[in-house]
Coordinates of C-alpha atoms in Angstrom, one line a residue:
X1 CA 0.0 0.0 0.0
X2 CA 1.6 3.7 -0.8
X3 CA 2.5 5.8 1.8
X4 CA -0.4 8.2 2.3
X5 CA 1.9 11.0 3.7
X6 CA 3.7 10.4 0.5
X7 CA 0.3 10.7 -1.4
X8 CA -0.9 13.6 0.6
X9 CA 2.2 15.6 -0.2
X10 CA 2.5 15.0 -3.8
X11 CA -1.7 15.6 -4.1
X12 CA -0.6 19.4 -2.6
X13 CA 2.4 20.0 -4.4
X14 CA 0.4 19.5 -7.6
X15 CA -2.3 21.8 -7.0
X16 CA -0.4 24.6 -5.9
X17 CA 1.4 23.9 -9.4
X18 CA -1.9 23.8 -11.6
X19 CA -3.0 26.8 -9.9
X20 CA -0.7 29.0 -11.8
X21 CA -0.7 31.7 -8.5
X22 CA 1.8 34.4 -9.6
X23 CA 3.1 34.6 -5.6
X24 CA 3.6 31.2 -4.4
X25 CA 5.7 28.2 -6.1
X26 CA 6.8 25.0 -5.1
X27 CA 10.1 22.3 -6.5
X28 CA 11.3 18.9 -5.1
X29 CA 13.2 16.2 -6.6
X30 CA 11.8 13.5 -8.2
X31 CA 13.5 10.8 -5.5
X32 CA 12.7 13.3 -2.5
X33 CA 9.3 14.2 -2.1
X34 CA 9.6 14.9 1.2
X35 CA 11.9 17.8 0.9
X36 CA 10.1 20.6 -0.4
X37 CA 11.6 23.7 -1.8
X38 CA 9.2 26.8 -1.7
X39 CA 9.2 30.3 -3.0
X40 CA 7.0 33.5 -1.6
X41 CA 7.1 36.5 -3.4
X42 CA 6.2 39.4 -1.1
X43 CA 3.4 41.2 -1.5
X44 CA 2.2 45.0 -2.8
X45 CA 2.2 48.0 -0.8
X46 CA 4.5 45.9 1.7
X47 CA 8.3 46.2 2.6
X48 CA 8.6 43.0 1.3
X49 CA 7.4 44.4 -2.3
X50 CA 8.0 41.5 -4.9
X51 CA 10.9 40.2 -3.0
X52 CA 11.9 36.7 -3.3
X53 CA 11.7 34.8 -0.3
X54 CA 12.7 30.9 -0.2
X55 CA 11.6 28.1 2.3
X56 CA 12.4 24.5 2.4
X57 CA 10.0 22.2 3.9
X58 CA 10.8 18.8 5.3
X59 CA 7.6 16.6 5.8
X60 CA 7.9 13.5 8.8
X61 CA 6.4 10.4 7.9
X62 CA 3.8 11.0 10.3
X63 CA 2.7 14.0 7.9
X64 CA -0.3 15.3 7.9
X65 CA -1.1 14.6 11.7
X66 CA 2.2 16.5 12.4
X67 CA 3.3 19.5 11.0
X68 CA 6.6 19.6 8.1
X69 CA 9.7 21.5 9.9
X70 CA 9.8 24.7 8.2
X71 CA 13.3 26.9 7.3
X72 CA 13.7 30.7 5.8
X73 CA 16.7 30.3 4.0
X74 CA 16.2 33.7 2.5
X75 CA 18.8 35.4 5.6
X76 CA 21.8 36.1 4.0
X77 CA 23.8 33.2 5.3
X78 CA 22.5 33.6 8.8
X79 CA 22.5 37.4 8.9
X80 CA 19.6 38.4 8.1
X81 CA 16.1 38.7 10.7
X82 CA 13.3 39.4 7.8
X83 CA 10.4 39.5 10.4
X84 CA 10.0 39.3 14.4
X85 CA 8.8 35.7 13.5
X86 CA 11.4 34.8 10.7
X87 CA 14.7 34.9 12.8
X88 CA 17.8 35.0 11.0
X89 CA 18.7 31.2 11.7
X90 CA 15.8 30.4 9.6
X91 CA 13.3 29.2 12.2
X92 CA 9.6 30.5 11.1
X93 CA 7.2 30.9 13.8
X94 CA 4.0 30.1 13.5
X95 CA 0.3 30.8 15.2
X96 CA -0.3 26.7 15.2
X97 CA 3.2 26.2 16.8
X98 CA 2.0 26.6 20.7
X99 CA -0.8 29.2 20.7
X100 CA -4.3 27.7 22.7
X101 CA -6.4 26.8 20.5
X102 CA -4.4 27.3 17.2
X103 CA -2.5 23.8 17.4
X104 CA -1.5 22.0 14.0
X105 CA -4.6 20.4 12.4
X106 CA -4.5 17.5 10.2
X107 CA -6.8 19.7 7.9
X108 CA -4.1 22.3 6.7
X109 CA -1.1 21.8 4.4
X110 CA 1.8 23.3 2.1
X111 CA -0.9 25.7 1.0
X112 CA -2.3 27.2 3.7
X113 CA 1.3 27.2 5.0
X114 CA 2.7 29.5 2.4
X115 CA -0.2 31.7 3.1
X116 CA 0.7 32.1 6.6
X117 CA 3.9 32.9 6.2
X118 CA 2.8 35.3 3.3
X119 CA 0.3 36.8 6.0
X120 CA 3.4 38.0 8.2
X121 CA 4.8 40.0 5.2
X122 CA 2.6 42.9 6.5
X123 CA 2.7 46.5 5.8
X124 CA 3.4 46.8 9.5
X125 CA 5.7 43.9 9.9
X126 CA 6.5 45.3 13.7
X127 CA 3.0 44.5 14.6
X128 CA 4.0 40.6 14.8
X129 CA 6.2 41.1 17.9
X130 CA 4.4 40.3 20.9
X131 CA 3.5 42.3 23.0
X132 CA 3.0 44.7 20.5
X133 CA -0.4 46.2 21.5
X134 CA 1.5 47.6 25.0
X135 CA 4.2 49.3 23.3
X136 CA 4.7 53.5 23.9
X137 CA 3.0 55.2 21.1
X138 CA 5.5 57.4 20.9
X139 CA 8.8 55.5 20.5
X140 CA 6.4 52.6 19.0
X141 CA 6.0 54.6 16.0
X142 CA 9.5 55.4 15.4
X143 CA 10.3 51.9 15.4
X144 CA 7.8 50.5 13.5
X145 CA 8.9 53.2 10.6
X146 CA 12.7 52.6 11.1
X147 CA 11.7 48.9 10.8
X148 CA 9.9 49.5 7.9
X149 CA 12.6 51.4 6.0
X150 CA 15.5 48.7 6.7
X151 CA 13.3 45.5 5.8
X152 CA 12.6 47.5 2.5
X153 CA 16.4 48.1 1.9
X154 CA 17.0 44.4 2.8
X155 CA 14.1 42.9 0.6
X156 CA 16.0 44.5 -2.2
X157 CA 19.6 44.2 -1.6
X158 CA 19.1 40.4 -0.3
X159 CA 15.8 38.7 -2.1
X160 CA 16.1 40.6 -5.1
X161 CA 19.7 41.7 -6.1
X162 CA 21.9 39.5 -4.4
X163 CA 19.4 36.3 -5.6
X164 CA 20.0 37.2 -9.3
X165 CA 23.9 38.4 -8.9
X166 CA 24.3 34.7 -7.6
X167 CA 21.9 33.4 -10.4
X168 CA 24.1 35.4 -13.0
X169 CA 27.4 35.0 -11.5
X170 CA 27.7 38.4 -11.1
X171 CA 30.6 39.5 -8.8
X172 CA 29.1 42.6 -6.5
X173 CA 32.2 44.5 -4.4
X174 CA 30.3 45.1 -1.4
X175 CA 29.0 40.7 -0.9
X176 CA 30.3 37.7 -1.6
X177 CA 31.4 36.7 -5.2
X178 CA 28.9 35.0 -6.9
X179 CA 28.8 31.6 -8.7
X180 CA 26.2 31.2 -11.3
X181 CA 23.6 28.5 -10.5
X182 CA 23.1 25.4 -12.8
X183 CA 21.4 22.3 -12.6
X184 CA 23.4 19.6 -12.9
X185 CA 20.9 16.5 -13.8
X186 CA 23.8 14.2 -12.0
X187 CA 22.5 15.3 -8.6
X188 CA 19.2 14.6 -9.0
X189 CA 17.6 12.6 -6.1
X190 CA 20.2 13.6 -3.6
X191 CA 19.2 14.7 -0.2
X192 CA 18.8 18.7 -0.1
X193 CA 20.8 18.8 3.0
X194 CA 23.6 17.7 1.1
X195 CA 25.5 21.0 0.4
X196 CA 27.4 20.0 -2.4
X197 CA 23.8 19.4 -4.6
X198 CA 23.2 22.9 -6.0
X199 CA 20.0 23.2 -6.7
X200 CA 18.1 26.2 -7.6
X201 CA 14.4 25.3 -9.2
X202 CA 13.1 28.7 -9.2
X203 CA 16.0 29.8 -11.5
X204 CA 14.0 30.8 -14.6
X205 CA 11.1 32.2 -12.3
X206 CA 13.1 35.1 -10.6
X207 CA 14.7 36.3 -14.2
X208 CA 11.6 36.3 -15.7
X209 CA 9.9 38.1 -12.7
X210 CA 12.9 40.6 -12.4
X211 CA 12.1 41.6 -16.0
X212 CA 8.3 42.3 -14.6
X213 CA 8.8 44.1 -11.3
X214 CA 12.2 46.3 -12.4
X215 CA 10.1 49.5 -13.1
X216 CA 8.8 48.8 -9.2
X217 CA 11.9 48.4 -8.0
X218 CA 13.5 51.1 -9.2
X219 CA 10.6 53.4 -8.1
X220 CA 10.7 51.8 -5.0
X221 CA 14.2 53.0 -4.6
X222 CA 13.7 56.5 -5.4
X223 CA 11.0 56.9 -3.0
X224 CA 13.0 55.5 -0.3
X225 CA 16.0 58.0 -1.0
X226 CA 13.5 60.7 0.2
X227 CA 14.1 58.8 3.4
X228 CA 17.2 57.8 4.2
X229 CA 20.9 58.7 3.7
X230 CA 23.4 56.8 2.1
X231 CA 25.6 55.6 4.9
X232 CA 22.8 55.7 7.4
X233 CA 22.9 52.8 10.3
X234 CA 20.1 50.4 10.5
X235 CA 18.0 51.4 13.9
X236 CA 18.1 48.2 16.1
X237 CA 14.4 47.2 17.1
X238 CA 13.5 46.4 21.0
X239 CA 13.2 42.3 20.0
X240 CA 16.5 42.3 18.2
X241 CA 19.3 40.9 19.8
X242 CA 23.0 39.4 19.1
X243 CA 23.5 37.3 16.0
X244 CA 19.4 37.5 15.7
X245 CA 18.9 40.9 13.7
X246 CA 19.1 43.2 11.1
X247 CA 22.3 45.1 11.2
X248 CA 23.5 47.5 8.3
X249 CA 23.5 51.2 6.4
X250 CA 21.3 52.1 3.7
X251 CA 23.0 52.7 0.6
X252 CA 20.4 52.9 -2.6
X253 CA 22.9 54.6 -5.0
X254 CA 24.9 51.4 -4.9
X255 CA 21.9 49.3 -5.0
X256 CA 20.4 51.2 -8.0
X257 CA 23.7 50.4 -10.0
X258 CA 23.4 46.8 -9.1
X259 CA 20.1 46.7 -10.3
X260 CA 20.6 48.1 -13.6
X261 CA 23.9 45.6 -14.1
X262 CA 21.2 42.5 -13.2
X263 CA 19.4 43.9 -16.1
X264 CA 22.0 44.4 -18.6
X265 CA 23.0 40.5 -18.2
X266 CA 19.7 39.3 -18.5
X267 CA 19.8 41.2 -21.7
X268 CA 22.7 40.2 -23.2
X269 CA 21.6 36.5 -22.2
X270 CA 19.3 36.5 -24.9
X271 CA 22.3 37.3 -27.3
X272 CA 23.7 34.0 -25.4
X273 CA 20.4 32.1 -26.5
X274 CA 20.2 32.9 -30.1
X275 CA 23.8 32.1 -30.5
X276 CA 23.5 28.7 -29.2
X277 CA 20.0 27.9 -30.7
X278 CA 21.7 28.5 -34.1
X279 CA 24.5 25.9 -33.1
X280 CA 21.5 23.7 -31.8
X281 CA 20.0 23.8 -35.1
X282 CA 23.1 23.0 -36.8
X283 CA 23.2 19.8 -35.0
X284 CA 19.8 19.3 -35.5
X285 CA 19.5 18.5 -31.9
X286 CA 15.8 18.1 -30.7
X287 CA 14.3 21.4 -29.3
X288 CA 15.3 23.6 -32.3
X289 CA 13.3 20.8 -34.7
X290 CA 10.8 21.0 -32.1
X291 CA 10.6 24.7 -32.2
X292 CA 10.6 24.7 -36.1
X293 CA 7.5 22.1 -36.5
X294 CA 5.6 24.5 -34.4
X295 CA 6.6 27.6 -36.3
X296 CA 5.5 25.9 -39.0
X297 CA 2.1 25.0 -37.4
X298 CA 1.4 28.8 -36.2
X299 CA 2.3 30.1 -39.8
X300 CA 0.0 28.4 -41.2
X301 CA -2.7 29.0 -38.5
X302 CA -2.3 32.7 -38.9
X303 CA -3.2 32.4 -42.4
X304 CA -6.7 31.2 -42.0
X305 CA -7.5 33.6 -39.1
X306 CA -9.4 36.5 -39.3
X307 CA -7.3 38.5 -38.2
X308 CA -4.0 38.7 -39.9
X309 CA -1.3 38.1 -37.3
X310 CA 2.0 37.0 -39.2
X311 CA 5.5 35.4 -37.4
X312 CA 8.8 35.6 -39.0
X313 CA 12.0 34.0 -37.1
X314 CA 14.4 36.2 -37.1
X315 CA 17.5 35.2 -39.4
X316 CA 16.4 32.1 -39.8
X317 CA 16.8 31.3 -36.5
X318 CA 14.2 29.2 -34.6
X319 CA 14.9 30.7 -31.4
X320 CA 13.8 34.3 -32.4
X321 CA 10.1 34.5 -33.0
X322 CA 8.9 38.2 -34.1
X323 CA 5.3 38.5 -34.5
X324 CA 3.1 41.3 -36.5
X325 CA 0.0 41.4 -34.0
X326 CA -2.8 43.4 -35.8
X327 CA -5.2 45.4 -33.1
X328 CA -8.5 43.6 -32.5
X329 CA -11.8 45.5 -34.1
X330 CA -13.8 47.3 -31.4
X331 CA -10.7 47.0 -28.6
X332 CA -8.2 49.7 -27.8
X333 CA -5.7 48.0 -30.0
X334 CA -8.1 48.4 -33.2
X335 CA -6.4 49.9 -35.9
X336 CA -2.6 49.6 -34.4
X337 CA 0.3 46.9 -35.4
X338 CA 2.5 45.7 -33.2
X339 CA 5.8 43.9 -33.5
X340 CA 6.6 41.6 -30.5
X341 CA 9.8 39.2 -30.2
X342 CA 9.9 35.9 -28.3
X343 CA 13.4 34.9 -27.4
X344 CA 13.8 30.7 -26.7
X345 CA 15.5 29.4 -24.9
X346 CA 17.7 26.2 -25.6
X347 CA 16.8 24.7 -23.0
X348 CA 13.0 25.8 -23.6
X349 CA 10.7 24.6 -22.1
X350 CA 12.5 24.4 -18.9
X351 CA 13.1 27.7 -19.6
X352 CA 10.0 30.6 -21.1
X353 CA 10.1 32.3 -23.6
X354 CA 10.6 36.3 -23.0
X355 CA 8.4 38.4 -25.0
X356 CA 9.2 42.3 -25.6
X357 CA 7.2 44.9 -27.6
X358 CA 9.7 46.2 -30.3
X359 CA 6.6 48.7 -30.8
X360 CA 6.5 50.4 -28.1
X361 CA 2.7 50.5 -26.4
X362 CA 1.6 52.0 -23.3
X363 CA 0.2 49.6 -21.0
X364 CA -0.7 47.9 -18.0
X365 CA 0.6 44.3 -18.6
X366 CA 3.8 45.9 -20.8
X367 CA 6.7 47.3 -18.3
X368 CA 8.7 50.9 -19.7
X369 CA 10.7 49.2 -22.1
X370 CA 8.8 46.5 -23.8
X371 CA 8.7 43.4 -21.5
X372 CA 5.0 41.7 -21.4
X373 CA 3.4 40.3 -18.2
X374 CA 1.0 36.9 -19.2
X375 CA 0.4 34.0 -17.9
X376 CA 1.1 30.9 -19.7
X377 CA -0.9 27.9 -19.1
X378 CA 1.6 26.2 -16.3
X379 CA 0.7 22.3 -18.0
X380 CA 1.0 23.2 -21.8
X381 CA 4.2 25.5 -21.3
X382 CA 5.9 23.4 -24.3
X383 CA 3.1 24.2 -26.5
X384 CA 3.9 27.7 -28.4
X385 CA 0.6 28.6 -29.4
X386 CA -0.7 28.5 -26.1
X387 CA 2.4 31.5 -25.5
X388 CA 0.7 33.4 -28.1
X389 CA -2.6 33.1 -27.3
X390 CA -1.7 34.3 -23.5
X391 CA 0.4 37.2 -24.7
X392 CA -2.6 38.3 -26.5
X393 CA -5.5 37.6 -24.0
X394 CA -2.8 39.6 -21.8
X395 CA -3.3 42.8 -24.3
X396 CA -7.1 42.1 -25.0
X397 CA -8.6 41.6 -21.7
X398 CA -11.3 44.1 -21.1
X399 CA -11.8 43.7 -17.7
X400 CA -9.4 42.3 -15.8
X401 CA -9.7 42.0 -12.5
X402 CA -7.0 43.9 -10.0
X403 CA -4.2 42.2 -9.4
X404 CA -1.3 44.2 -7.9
X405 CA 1.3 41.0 -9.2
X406 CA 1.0 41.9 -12.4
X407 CA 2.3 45.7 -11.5
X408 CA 4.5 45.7 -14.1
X409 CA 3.8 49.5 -15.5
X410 CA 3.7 51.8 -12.1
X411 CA 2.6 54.8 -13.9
X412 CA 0.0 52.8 -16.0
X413 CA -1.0 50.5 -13.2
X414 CA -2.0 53.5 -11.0
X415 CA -3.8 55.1 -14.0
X416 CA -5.9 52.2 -14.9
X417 CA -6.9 51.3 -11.5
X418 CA -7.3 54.7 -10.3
X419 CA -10.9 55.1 -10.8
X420 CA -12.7 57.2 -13.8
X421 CA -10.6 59.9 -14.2
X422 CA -7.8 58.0 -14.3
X423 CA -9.1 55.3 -16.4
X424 CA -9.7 58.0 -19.4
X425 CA -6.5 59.5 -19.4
X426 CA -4.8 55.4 -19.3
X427 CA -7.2 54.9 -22.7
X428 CA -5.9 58.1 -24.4
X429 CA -2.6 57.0 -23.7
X430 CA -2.6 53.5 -25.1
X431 CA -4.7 55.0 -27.8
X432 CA -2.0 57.2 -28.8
X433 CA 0.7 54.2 -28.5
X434 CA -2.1 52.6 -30.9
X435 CA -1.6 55.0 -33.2
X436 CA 1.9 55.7 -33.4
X437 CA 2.5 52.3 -33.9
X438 CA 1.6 52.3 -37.8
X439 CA 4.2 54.9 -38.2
X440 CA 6.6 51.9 -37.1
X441 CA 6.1 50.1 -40.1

């Protein structure tokens, strides 16, 4: 008979998987089921903006009458307190670990996990120390801004920056040089405790998502410099103490130029990409013939839709998608033409495609400088023409409903969700885009 922890686990896993949510993912290896690698991106209007936070879960057999032992290891090698109930060793305290009345239930899971831990990722992080409701008003405020402003600084500099520098192999002066982070197939099934298996499942995920939420970051920066000082100390809260806190000076200016070098590498990967898909198709190796049948496919498709979309690859290459999308009758986009490039990767699909406007549009799913926000279908990523059809549901949707993930256009974003007004002056903006764009071509 199977293991029904083992059952239970993988049931979980799976539907957090299917459901696509843009803030919450979750990895193991095939062999280990009961090791559990999770990923929380932190939410709007929070310190922990669309920072990168990483958990690993370890389930007991006993699972689900007893709870998985749960680990931050988002802390900068031990260094970092992210919350007054995510210490900097990594424990992650919980309501059902001890409170009367809020013990572990066989009834929750991974799920409902995540979203507690989410839950502490408050605009008022400060508020989860105990005892908090007796603190001075006075000196409680203080804190609870000072607080504020140094998780901020340290979402960014730790979650965000120093996750891709390591991902890239980017060497930074001011942390610890960087090795870039591959999977290596050979250490599949080992134990994740094992610290020589380097494994890093949410790899594509965080470029892909640093592509979406720059524009934020960056904005989030500039407001913060209103702030704070370069060279400023971190203020040391009332509940931190000895190797369990947040020590450290602010310094933006440095962490701005860090940024924009993350985004000049992701760039020039794609350069990395096309050069090695055209040596994959030389070798006739089996994702660029994949990649070509389905070129193939689409082409044809385009030819007997109403609308007139077209897709070239670019020199030849099978890796380089750029597509002519023609503006849907009655929508915005009616009357506009829009050139949009998918880059592939060789290793696609364990790897997505990133799409960019080479027209430039003004809109809420499109960031500044071209990069588009969509949702592919998370159990048909190999099929293309599900990509497409996303990318342009993405652009089409007439009412979508508000969700701060897909921030990826802060001026926009604000604009469309920022009730009549500013919904009119959004549509006269991406009207205009629409109509510039024929002067592209």
């Amino acid at each position: 008979m199977a293991d029904q922890s083992i059952i239970r686990i993988t049931k979980e896993i799976g539907e957090i998987q299917k459901n696509s949510d843009l803030s919450l993912a979750v990895a193991f290896r095939d062999r280990d089921v009961r090791n559990v690698k999770a990923m929380i991106i932190g939410p709007h209007e929070t310190p922990y903006e669309f920072g990168f936070f990483e958990f690993s879960f370890k389930f007991h057999k006993e699972y689900p009458r007893k709870s998985p032992t749960v680990t931050c290891t988002t802390t900068n090698g031990g260094r970092c307190r992210f919350n007054p109930n995510i210490y900097s060793s990594g424990k992650v305290c919980l309501t059902w670990r001890g409170e009367p009345g809020e013990e572990w239930s066989a009834a929750q899971g991974l799920e409902s996990i995540l979203l507690s831990i989410q839950s502490l990722m408050s605009s008022n992080p400060y508020e989860n120390e105990p005892g908090f409701e007796h603190a001075n008003d006075t000196s409680d405020k203080a804190n609870q801004r000072d607080y504020v402003a140094k998780i901020r600084h340290e979402t960014l500099r730790i979650s965000v920056i120093q996750k891709l520098e390591d991902i890239l192999g980017i060497t930074s002066a001011n942390d610890s040089p960087a090795t870039p982070i591959e999977y290596d197939p050979q250490t599949d099934g080992l134990d994740l405790d094992d610290s020589s298996a380097i494994w890093e499942p949410f790899k594509d995920l965080y470029k892909r998502r640093f592509l979406w939420y720059y524009d934020t970051y960056l904005e989030a920066m500039k407001d913060a410099k209103k702030d704070v000082k370069d060279g400023q100390v971190f203020t040391r809260m009332p509940f931190e103490g000895g190797s369990n806190a947040m020590e450290g000076k602010f310094n933006y200016t440095e962490l701005e130029k860090r940024l924009q070098n993350i985004k000049i590498s992701l760039n020039a990967e794609l350069d990395r990409w096309a050069t090695e898909g055209l040596s994959a198709k030389n070798k006739d190796t089996t994702v660029p013939v994949n990649l070509s049948r389905q070129f193939d496919q689409i082409k044809e498709s385009f030819k007997r839709d109403d609308v007139p979309h077209n897709v070239e690859l670019e020199n030849g290459n099978p890796f380089v998608w750029v597509i002519t999308y023609f503006g849907r009758p009655m929508t915005n986009f009616d009357g506009g033409m829009f050139r949009i490039k998918l880059h592939f990767s060789p290793r696609f699909p364990d790897e997505q495609p990133r799409v960019r406007f080479l027209t430039p549009v003004f809109h809420h799913r499109v960031t500044s400088d071209g990069i588009l926000c969509y949702i592919p279908n998370a159990n048909r990523c190999e099929d293309v023409k599900q990509h497409i059809e996303a990318i342009f549901n993405a652009l089409e949707e007439e009412n979508p409903p508000y969700d701060p993930r897909t921030q990826v256009h802060p001026e926009a974003h604000r604009l469309y969700w920022g009730g009549a007004e500013g919904r009119k002056i959004y549509n006269r903006k991406l009207r205009r885009s629409v109509q510039r764009s024929m002067e592209d071509f």
